[in-house]
Backbone as JSON, one array per atom type, in Angstrom:
{
  "sequence": "XXXXXXXXXXXXXXXXXXXXXXXXXXXXXXXXXXXXXXXXXXXXXXXXXXXXXXXXXXXXXXXXXXXXXXXXXXXXXXXXXXXXXXXXXXXXXXXXXXXXXXXXXXXXXXXXXXXXXXXXXXXXXXXXXXXXXXXXXXXXXXXXXXXXXXXXXXXXXXXXXXXXXXXXXXXXXXXXXXXXXXXXXXXXXXXXXXXXXXXXXXXXXXXXXXXXXXXXXXXX",
  "N": [[-138.3, 160.97, 56.45], [-141.3, 162.3, 55.08], [-142.96, 162.62, 52.01], [-144.25, 165.46, 50.92], [-146.71, 166.88, 49.17], [-145.64, 169.22, 46.31], [-142.62, 168.88, 47.2], [-140.74, 169.13, 45.6], [-140.61, 171.69, 44.31], [-140.45, 173.26, 46.68], [-137.61, 172.32, 47.49], [-136.8, 173.54, 45.21], [-136.96, 176.1, 45.45], [-135.51, 176.57, 47.68], [-132.78, 176.08, 47.65], [-130.08, 177.21, 45.86], [-129.84, 176.81, 42.05], [-130.78, 173.89, 42.02], [-133.18, 173.01, 40.42], [-131.32, 172.48, 38.24], [-129.65, 170.96, 38.98], [-130.14, 167.91, 39.0], [-130.02, 167.4, 35.91], [-127.62, 168.15, 35.17], [-125.97, 165.96, 37.09], [-126.96, 163.82, 35.6], [-125.41, 164.02, 33.29], [-123.29, 164.52, 33.61], [-122.69, 161.87, 34.26], [-123.25, 160.49, 32.16], [-121.15, 161.15, 29.88], [-119.15, 159.7, 31.18], [-116.29, 156.74, 31.17], [-117.52, 154.4, 31.68], [-120.45, 154.49, 32.89], [-121.48, 155.4, 30.42], [-121.58, 153.27, 28.77], [-123.81, 151.6, 26.8], [-126.8, 150.58, 27.96], [-125.67, 150.64, 30.58], [-125.63, 149.89, 34.23], [-126.82, 152.01, 37.1], [-126.78, 153.47, 39.77], [-128.94, 155.27, 41.9], [-128.45, 156.46, 44.9], [-130.12, 157.5, 47.77], [-133.08, 158.79, 46.31], [-134.85, 160.03, 46.52], [-138.16, 162.18, 45.95], [-137.74, 161.53, 42.9], [-136.2, 163.13, 41.17], [-133.55, 162.91, 39.98], [-133.94, 160.36, 38.53], [-136.09, 161.11, 37.14], [-134.43, 162.79, 35.15], [-132.6, 160.77, 34.13], [-134.11, 158.91, 33.03], [-134.97, 160.69, 31.03], [-132.84, 161.59, 29.41], [-130.93, 158.83, 29.49], [-132.46, 156.71, 28.66], [-131.33, 154.18, 28.33], [-130.14, 152.82, 30.45], [-129.93, 151.11, 33.31], [-131.31, 151.12, 35.71], [-131.28, 151.73, 39.16], [-133.06, 152.3, 42.05], [-132.62, 153.71, 45.38], [-133.66, 154.16, 48.52], [-134.0, 154.71, 52.34], [-136.62, 155.79, 53.01], [-139.93, 154.96, 52.78], [-141.77, 156.66, 52.23], [-140.83, 158.37, 50.44], [-139.79, 156.78, 48.57], [-142.13, 155.5, 47.48], [-143.19, 158.09, 46.52], [-141.43, 158.61, 44.77], [-142.19, 156.6, 42.53], [-144.81, 156.55, 42.08], [-144.31, 158.68, 40.49], [-142.67, 157.95, 38.58], [-143.53, 155.27, 37.62], [-143.12, 151.44, 37.73], [-141.8, 150.24, 35.94], [-138.61, 149.45, 34.06], [-137.31, 150.47, 36.35], [-135.48, 149.38, 39.31], [-136.75, 148.86, 42.61], [-135.99, 149.8, 45.75], [-136.09, 150.12, 49.15], [-133.85, 150.8, 50.93], [-130.84, 151.67, 52.63], [-127.36, 152.36, 51.54], [-125.56, 151.05, 52.7], [-126.81, 148.78, 53.69], [-127.26, 147.71, 51.05], [-125.74, 145.89, 49.69], [-124.26, 145.07, 47.11], [-122.03, 144.82, 45.83], [-119.18, 146.43, 43.42], [-121.4, 146.53, 41.15], [-122.39, 148.51, 40.04], [-121.97, 150.77, 37.19], [-122.3, 153.4, 37.65], [-122.89, 156.4, 39.96], [-125.5, 158.51, 41.63], [-125.6, 161.21, 44.36], [-127.49, 163.27, 45.71], [-127.69, 165.58, 47.98], [-127.6, 163.87, 50.41], [-125.42, 163.14, 51.97], [-125.0, 164.99, 53.94], [-126.72, 164.83, 55.84], [-125.65, 163.01, 57.43], [-123.99, 162.72, 60.43], [-120.48, 162.92, 61.65], [-118.99, 160.78, 62.5], [-118.16, 158.67, 61.81], [-120.06, 157.78, 60.2], [-120.2, 159.09, 57.98], [-118.14, 158.52, 56.42], [-118.81, 155.29, 56.65], [-121.2, 155.28, 54.79], [-119.69, 156.37, 52.4], [-117.78, 154.81, 52.15], [-119.53, 152.69, 51.32], [-120.83, 153.15, 48.94], [-118.44, 153.14, 46.96], [-117.71, 150.7, 47.03], [-120.17, 149.65, 45.7], [-119.83, 150.3, 43.23], [-118.31, 149.65, 39.96], [-114.56, 148.99, 39.62], [-112.94, 152.14, 38.59], [-115.62, 153.02, 38.17], [-117.9, 156.12, 38.57], [-118.82, 158.48, 40.66], [-121.29, 161.12, 41.65], [-122.0, 163.4, 43.45], [-123.75, 165.52, 45.7], [-123.63, 168.04, 48.18], [-124.67, 170.24, 51.25], [-121.79, 172.1, 52.44], [-119.84, 173.05, 54.49], [-118.74, 176.5, 55.17], [-116.29, 178.52, 54.31], [-113.87, 179.82, 56.03], [-114.5, 183.45, 55.95], [-114.04, 187.09, 55.79], [-116.61, 187.74, 54.58], [-118.5, 185.83, 54.85], [-120.96, 186.07, 56.08], [-122.41, 187.96, 54.57], [-123.01, 186.27, 52.8], [-124.51, 184.15, 53.83], [-126.96, 185.85, 53.98], [-127.5, 186.22, 51.83], [-128.45, 183.73, 50.91], [-130.86, 183.53, 52.56], [-132.13, 185.69, 51.16], [-132.38, 184.86, 48.67], [-133.98, 182.57, 48.78], [-136.42, 184.24, 49.76], [-137.14, 185.34, 47.54], [-137.74, 183.55, 45.61], [-140.03, 183.03, 46.71], [-140.38, 181.21, 49.02], [-142.39, 179.09, 50.8], [-143.32, 177.16, 53.13], [-144.71, 174.39, 55.36], [-143.2, 174.23, 59.02], [-142.17, 171.7, 59.4], [-141.43, 170.57, 57.03], [-139.32, 171.8, 56.42], [-137.32, 171.45, 57.85], [-135.79, 168.74, 58.27], [-134.36, 169.45, 55.95], [-132.87, 171.81, 56.34], [-132.48, 171.84, 59.34], [-129.84, 170.34, 61.68], [-128.06, 169.39, 59.97], [-125.21, 168.2, 59.01], [-122.93, 169.55, 57.64], [-119.55, 169.11, 56.44], [-115.99, 170.65, 55.57], [-113.89, 170.96, 52.62], [-111.54, 169.78, 52.84], [-111.94, 168.01, 54.67], [-113.41, 166.62, 53.39], [-112.2, 165.49, 51.0], [-110.27, 163.67, 52.31], [-112.06, 161.44, 53.58], [-113.01, 160.81, 51.29], [-111.21, 160.17, 49.9], [-110.36, 157.75, 51.88], [-112.1, 156.14, 51.55], [-112.1, 154.91, 49.09], [-112.3, 156.23, 47.02], [-110.56, 158.63, 44.69], [-109.11, 161.89, 44.17], [-111.63, 164.84, 44.6], [-113.51, 165.98, 42.43], [-114.61, 169.28, 41.59], [-117.69, 170.16, 40.48], [-119.78, 171.91, 40.57], [-121.35, 174.58, 42.55], [-123.14, 176.67, 44.53], [-123.74, 179.27, 46.76], [-123.37, 177.79, 49.71], [-123.67, 175.08, 48.79], [-122.36, 172.74, 46.83], [-121.24, 170.25, 44.06], [-119.18, 167.34, 43.34], [-117.43, 165.31, 41.36], [-116.75, 162.2, 41.53], [-114.06, 159.19, 41.38], [-113.92, 155.93, 41.75], [-111.15, 153.99, 42.86], [-108.96, 151.74, 41.26]],
  "CA": [[-139.01, 161.81, 55.81], [-142.48, 162.1, 54.2], [-142.43, 163.38, 50.93], [-145.13, 166.01, 50.72], [-147.25, 167.49, 47.62], [-144.84, 170.61, 45.91], [-141.83, 168.67, 47.48], [-139.77, 169.42, 44.55], [-140.95, 173.12, 43.99], [-139.44, 173.55, 48.15], [-136.23, 172.38, 47.59], [-135.86, 174.56, 44.23], [-137.01, 177.44, 46.4], [-134.85, 176.5, 49.18], [-131.12, 175.82, 46.67], [-130.07, 178.07, 44.13], [-129.75, 175.93, 41.05], [-131.48, 172.86, 42.27], [-133.36, 172.87, 39.12], [-129.97, 172.16, 37.33], [-128.57, 169.71, 39.43], [-130.24, 166.74, 38.04], [-129.5, 167.34, 34.86], [-125.9, 168.33, 35.34], [-125.6, 164.97, 37.48], [-126.99, 162.67, 34.47], [-124.73, 164.4, 31.84], [-121.7, 164.12, 33.65], [-122.39, 160.56, 34.41], [-123.29, 159.8, 30.4], [-120.01, 161.49, 29.65], [-117.89, 158.99, 31.95], [-116.55, 155.97, 30.31], [-118.19, 153.21, 32.36], [-121.3, 154.72, 33.12], [-121.64, 155.75, 28.9], [-121.9, 152.3, 27.8], [-125.13, 151.02, 26.44], [-127.46, 149.61, 29.29], [-125.28, 150.57, 32.37], [-126.36, 149.98, 35.45], [-126.22, 153.33, 37.44], [-127.51, 153.71, 41.54], [-129.46, 156.33, 42.42], [-128.65, 156.66, 46.26], [-131.54, 158.67, 48.25], [-133.77, 158.74, 44.87], [-136.17, 161.2, 47.09], [-139.27, 161.89, 44.99], [-136.99, 161.15, 41.81], [-135.59, 164.41, 40.24], [-132.57, 162.37, 38.92], [-134.37, 159.29, 37.98], [-136.77, 161.47, 35.59], [-133.68, 163.04, 33.79], [-132.01, 159.8, 34.17], [-134.95, 158.28, 32.0], [-134.73, 161.59, 29.62], [-130.96, 161.17, 28.54], [-130.52, 157.83, 29.03], [-133.42, 155.59, 28.53], [-131.23, 152.68, 28.45], [-129.63, 152.73, 31.73], [-130.98, 150.18, 33.9], [-131.22, 152.06, 37.27], [-131.65, 150.91, 40.84], [-133.58, 153.69, 43.36], [-132.97, 153.52, 46.86], [-134.29, 155.2, 49.83], [-134.3, 154.37, 53.38], [-138.09, 156.22, 53.61], [-140.99, 154.5, 52.21], [-142.81, 157.13, 51.85], [-140.36, 158.71, 49.18], [-139.97, 155.87, 47.19], [-143.67, 155.52, 47.03], [-143.63, 159.11, 45.67], [-140.95, 158.31, 43.49], [-142.79, 155.49, 41.89], [-145.99, 157.41, 41.56], [-144.11, 159.71, 39.79], [-142.08, 157.65, 37.35], [-144.25, 154.13, 37.22], [-142.5, 150.72, 37.91], [-140.72, 150.06, 34.42], [-137.59, 150.05, 33.97], [-136.37, 151.09, 37.67], [-135.27, 148.33, 40.52], [-137.0, 150.12, 43.87], [-135.13, 148.92, 47.27], [-136.39, 150.29, 50.43], [-132.46, 150.3, 51.57], [-129.41, 152.86, 52.28], [-126.36, 151.85, 50.67], [-124.74, 150.32, 53.4], [-127.35, 147.65, 53.68], [-127.69, 147.35, 49.93], [-124.9, 144.41, 49.38], [-124.58, 145.03, 45.97], [-120.47, 144.87, 45.34], [-119.14, 145.93, 42.12], [-122.7, 145.93, 40.18], [-122.52, 149.58, 39.0], [-121.09, 152.02, 36.36], [-122.12, 154.81, 38.13], [-123.93, 156.73, 40.93], [-125.61, 159.6, 42.17], [-126.07, 160.74, 45.43], [-127.58, 164.55, 46.1], [-128.17, 165.75, 49.48], [-127.43, 162.69, 51.32], [-123.85, 162.97, 52.73], [-125.09, 166.06, 54.32], [-127.14, 164.38, 56.46], [-124.82, 162.05, 57.87], [-122.82, 162.82, 61.16], [-119.09, 162.66, 60.91], [-118.61, 159.8, 63.55], [-118.38, 157.3, 61.13], [-121.51, 157.44, 59.72], [-120.04, 159.58, 56.75], [-117.18, 156.97, 55.73], [-119.32, 153.98, 56.06], [-121.63, 155.91, 53.36], [-119.22, 156.82, 51.03], [-117.14, 153.32, 51.41], [-119.95, 151.22, 50.63], [-120.94, 153.65, 47.45], [-117.62, 152.94, 46.13], [-118.01, 148.96, 46.87], [-120.75, 149.23, 45.08], [-119.2, 150.5, 41.87], [-117.05, 148.65, 39.19], [-113.19, 150.11, 39.68], [-113.13, 153.26, 37.94], [-117.16, 153.75, 38.07], [-117.44, 157.37, 38.99], [-120.03, 158.8, 41.61], [-121.95, 162.55, 41.69], [-122.18, 163.7, 44.93], [-123.88, 167.23, 46.05], [-124.36, 168.48, 49.35], [-124.27, 171.29, 51.59], [-120.67, 172.08, 52.59], [-119.21, 173.9, 55.88], [-118.46, 177.73, 55.17], [-114.86, 178.57, 54.72], [-113.52, 181.18, 56.9], [-114.19, 184.68, 55.56], [-115.02, 188.19, 56.1], [-117.8, 188.14, 53.74], [-119.54, 184.79, 54.88], [-122.12, 186.51, 56.44], [-122.93, 188.14, 53.15], [-123.65, 184.83, 51.79], [-125.58, 183.68, 54.71], [-127.98, 187.11, 54.18], [-127.82, 186.05, 50.16], [-129.32, 182.38, 50.83], [-131.95, 183.92, 52.73], [-132.77, 186.6, 50.38], [-132.64, 184.08, 47.4], [-135.28, 181.95, 49.58], [-137.32, 185.04, 49.95], [-137.21, 185.89, 46.25], [-138.41, 182.49, 44.99], [-141.59, 182.58, 47.38], [-140.54, 180.34, 49.86], [-143.55, 179.42, 52.22], [-143.67, 175.83, 53.5], [-144.2, 174.01, 56.64], [-141.33, 174.06, 59.23], [-142.02, 170.35, 59.78], [-140.81, 170.15, 56.08], [-138.0, 172.33, 55.95], [-136.52, 171.1, 59.28], [-134.83, 167.78, 57.22], [-133.3, 170.23, 54.64], [-132.15, 173.13, 56.59], [-131.71, 171.85, 60.58], [-129.64, 169.22, 62.09], [-127.68, 168.69, 59.39], [-124.0, 167.77, 59.24], [-121.91, 169.6, 56.47], [-118.06, 169.53, 56.43], [-115.08, 171.4, 54.36], [-113.37, 170.35, 51.37], [-110.22, 169.38, 53.34], [-112.32, 167.11, 55.1], [-114.23, 165.45, 52.19], [-111.12, 164.78, 50.89], [-109.63, 162.54, 53.43], [-112.76, 160.67, 53.73], [-113.73, 160.08, 50.18], [-109.57, 158.69, 49.47], [-110.19, 156.87, 52.97], [-113.62, 155.13, 51.1], [-111.78, 154.22, 47.86], [-112.24, 157.29, 45.68], [-109.86, 159.68, 43.93], [-109.8, 163.02, 44.79], [-113.25, 165.25, 44.14], [-113.22, 167.41, 41.13], [-115.78, 170.33, 42.14], [-118.61, 170.54, 39.33], [-121.05, 172.6, 40.79], [-121.46, 175.59, 43.42], [-124.07, 177.88, 44.53], [-123.93, 179.63, 47.76], [-123.11, 176.52, 50.06], [-123.98, 174.07, 48.16], [-121.39, 172.08, 45.87], [-121.14, 169.2, 43.46], [-118.13, 166.7, 43.02], [-117.2, 164.1, 40.8], [-115.71, 161.25, 42.52], [-114.28, 158.26, 40.88], [-113.64, 154.79, 42.33], [-109.94, 153.73, 42.39], [-108.84, 150.5, 40.98]],
  "C": [[-140.19, 161.86, 55.33], [-142.25, 162.91, 52.85], [-144.07, 164.28, 50.54], [-145.55, 167.16, 49.51], [-146.04, 168.93, 47.32], [-143.45, 170.48, 46.85], [-140.57, 169.24, 46.72], [-139.8, 170.7, 44.5], [-140.04, 173.64, 45.72], [-138.56, 173.62, 47.97], [-135.76, 173.12, 46.65], [-135.91, 176.21, 44.73], [-135.72, 177.43, 47.2], [-133.15, 176.71, 48.73], [-130.96, 175.98, 45.55], [-129.65, 176.84, 43.4], [-129.99, 174.25, 40.87], [-132.09, 172.42, 40.9], [-132.49, 172.23, 37.96], [-129.55, 171.28, 37.47], [-128.72, 168.41, 38.74], [-129.76, 166.56, 36.66], [-128.05, 167.18, 34.42], [-125.29, 166.85, 35.98], [-125.53, 163.94, 36.31], [-125.83, 162.92, 33.35], [-123.41, 164.01, 32.31], [-121.44, 162.49, 33.8], [-122.41, 159.75, 32.98], [-122.25, 159.97, 30.07], [-118.75, 160.36, 30.33], [-117.94, 157.42, 31.11], [-117.22, 154.4, 30.54], [-119.48, 153.28, 32.06], [-122.16, 155.37, 31.49], [-121.75, 154.99, 28.44], [-123.38, 152.23, 27.75], [-125.46, 150.19, 27.5], [-126.55, 149.88, 30.29], [-125.81, 150.66, 33.35], [-125.94, 151.28, 36.41], [-127.45, 152.98, 39.2], [-127.98, 155.43, 41.5], [-129.71, 156.39, 44.02], [-129.42, 157.97, 46.97], [-132.0, 159.1, 47.19], [-134.56, 159.88, 46.06], [-137.46, 160.72, 46.19], [-138.76, 161.51, 43.6], [-136.72, 161.58, 40.74], [-134.81, 163.52, 39.43], [-133.23, 161.03, 38.5], [-135.23, 159.77, 36.57], [-135.79, 161.9, 34.62], [-133.04, 161.98, 33.55], [-132.54, 159.04, 32.65], [-134.83, 159.12, 30.61], [-133.87, 161.6, 28.92], [-130.73, 159.95, 28.44], [-131.25, 156.68, 29.47], [-132.7, 154.28, 28.56], [-130.7, 152.37, 29.02], [-130.53, 151.88, 32.27], [-130.53, 150.86, 35.49], [-132.04, 151.23, 38.24], [-131.97, 152.34, 41.84], [-133.31, 153.01, 44.35], [-133.13, 154.38, 47.68], [-134.44, 154.84, 51.23], [-135.84, 154.45, 53.9], [-138.77, 156.04, 52.5], [-141.48, 155.57, 51.31], [-142.44, 158.12, 50.56], [-140.05, 158.11, 47.86], [-141.42, 155.89, 46.6], [-143.81, 156.7, 46.15], [-143.46, 159.28, 44.4], [-141.22, 157.05, 42.43], [-143.74, 155.61, 41.47], [-145.63, 158.26, 40.45], [-143.29, 158.98, 38.23], [-143.03, 156.31, 36.83], [-142.7, 153.07, 37.67], [-141.6, 150.44, 36.96], [-139.78, 150.16, 34.57], [-136.78, 150.6, 35.06], [-136.45, 149.98, 38.37], [-135.44, 149.28, 41.72], [-136.57, 149.22, 44.69], [-135.4, 150.35, 48.25], [-135.12, 150.07, 51.18], [-131.72, 151.45, 52.0], [-128.47, 151.49, 51.77], [-125.32, 150.84, 51.15], [-125.49, 148.93, 53.47], [-127.76, 146.82, 52.02], [-126.85, 145.63, 49.09], [-124.59, 144.35, 47.77], [-123.02, 145.55, 45.18], [-120.43, 145.37, 44.01], [-120.41, 146.04, 41.14], [-123.16, 147.53, 39.59], [-121.53, 150.46, 38.43], [-120.94, 153.15, 36.71], [-122.95, 155.3, 39.19], [-123.98, 158.09, 41.14], [-126.39, 159.73, 43.69], [-126.07, 162.74, 45.83], [-128.17, 164.34, 47.13], [-128.48, 164.89, 50.52], [-126.68, 162.61, 52.17], [-124.09, 164.35, 53.82], [-125.77, 166.35, 55.82], [-126.76, 163.71, 57.73], [-123.61, 162.49, 59.11], [-121.39, 162.33, 60.54], [-118.7, 161.86, 61.83], [-118.44, 158.82, 63.23], [-119.17, 156.91, 60.07], [-120.97, 157.83, 58.08], [-119.22, 158.88, 55.65], [-117.82, 155.93, 55.41], [-120.66, 154.39, 54.82], [-120.95, 155.64, 52.06], [-118.42, 155.67, 50.57], [-118.13, 152.12, 50.87], [-120.95, 151.74, 49.37], [-119.6, 153.22, 46.82], [-117.17, 151.55, 46.03], [-119.08, 148.87, 45.89], [-120.99, 149.52, 43.54], [-118.22, 149.48, 41.22], [-115.82, 149.7, 39.35], [-113.36, 151.02, 38.5], [-114.43, 153.77, 37.39], [-116.92, 155.04, 39.01], [-119.05, 157.51, 39.6], [-120.04, 160.49, 41.5], [-122.13, 162.85, 42.92], [-122.16, 164.94, 45.29], [-124.56, 167.45, 47.39], [-123.85, 169.7, 49.45], [-122.94, 171.23, 52.13], [-120.56, 173.14, 53.4], [-118.41, 174.89, 54.85], [-116.7, 177.46, 55.35], [-114.86, 179.95, 55.26], [-113.53, 182.55, 56.21], [-115.02, 185.96, 56.1], [-116.64, 188.05, 55.49], [-118.61, 186.77, 53.67], [-121.05, 185.16, 55.15], [-123.04, 187.4, 55.53], [-123.48, 186.71, 52.62], [-124.31, 184.24, 52.81], [-126.76, 184.64, 53.93], [-128.43, 186.66, 52.37], [-128.54, 185.23, 50.24], [-130.69, 183.01, 51.15], [-132.64, 184.72, 51.89], [-133.21, 185.77, 49.05], [-133.93, 183.3, 47.98], [-136.27, 182.84, 49.52], [-137.78, 185.55, 48.31], [-137.71, 184.85, 45.56], [-139.69, 182.5, 45.85], [-141.47, 181.25, 48.07], [-141.43, 180.15, 51.06], [-143.42, 178.02, 52.05], [-143.54, 175.54, 55.21], [-142.68, 173.88, 56.97], [-141.0, 172.69, 59.2], [-141.2, 169.63, 58.0], [-139.57, 170.48, 55.85], [-137.02, 172.05, 56.66], [-135.41, 170.02, 59.02], [-134.09, 168.39, 56.34], [-132.82, 171.31, 55.19], [-131.74, 172.95, 58.43], [-130.87, 170.58, 61.11], [-128.89, 168.17, 61.14], [-125.77, 168.81, 59.82], [-122.42, 168.16, 58.07], [-120.12, 169.55, 56.57], [-117.23, 170.03, 55.05], [-114.3, 170.26, 53.65], [-112.19, 169.58, 52.45], [-110.68, 167.9, 53.84], [-113.0, 165.69, 54.32], [-113.35, 164.92, 51.44], [-110.34, 163.67, 51.12], [-110.57, 161.45, 53.84], [-112.83, 160.27, 52.46], [-112.36, 159.24, 49.47], [-109.76, 157.72, 50.57], [-111.48, 155.54, 52.52], [-113.19, 154.59, 49.96], [-112.12, 155.35, 46.91], [-111.07, 158.33, 45.42], [-110.08, 160.93, 44.4], [-110.9, 163.76, 43.94], [-112.76, 166.08, 43.19], [-114.49, 168.13, 41.43], [-115.93, 170.4, 39.98], [-119.38, 171.23, 39.48], [-120.7, 173.51, 42.3], [-122.34, 176.39, 43.21], [-124.32, 178.03, 46.09], [-123.08, 178.19, 48.46], [-123.1, 175.21, 49.55], [-122.91, 173.64, 47.19], [-121.34, 170.93, 45.48], [-119.84, 168.91, 43.36], [-118.18, 165.35, 42.24], [-116.11, 163.23, 41.12], [-115.45, 159.96, 41.08], [-113.23, 156.95, 41.46], [-112.11, 154.03, 41.69], [-109.88, 152.46, 42.29], [-108.74, 149.21, 42.37]]
}
C-alpha cells in the first residue's frame, strides 16, 4: 500500500479514537517492567507512516526503536517524517525479521486485521512473541469481528456517521486496504491464537466501535 499525502488524517477520520492510539500504546509499553527500562529495545511492527514512532520519540527518546513494514512506500514516508537518526529501519515482515528475544516491547496497530485466519494470523503473532524477551509486552490494536447483538446494525450506522461527521473524503484506492478485504476475528478466537503463539490472555485497553486494543505479555 502506498502512503498518500494526508494518510494519517484519513485514518483519523475513519477510525474513532485513532489520534489517541499511538499515545496510549506508547504509554502502556513505557509503564511495563521491561520496556520501562532506560534504553529498552522496542519494535514497531507495520510502522506505516510512523504515528507510533513519533509518539515513542516524544515520550521515550531513550528507546532503541526498530521500525519494520513490508511496504517500501510506507517506510519511505515514515523515514521522511522522522529522519534516520535513532531508528533502525527494515523493509520486512515480522516473520522474516529473525530477531528472536531482541525486544523488550512491541507495537502492532492495524496489522493483524489484514491477515487471513488460515495460519497467517498465528504465524504473525508467534513471530512477535519470539521477537520479545520472556515477559516482554505487545500492544495490539485491530478491527474485531462484531458481537451478535440486536444493536449491531446501529453500531455500523454510527461508524458511517462518524466518518461523515469527520469530513472523510478519500480516493477509494486509499480506503480499500483500510475497509475492504479485512479478516477480523472475535475475542474468543483472539484468545486462542495469542495463547497458541506464546502470549498470556489479553487485557483489553481500548475500544471504539469495532476497533479494540489489547495488552499482551510473552509467557516465560
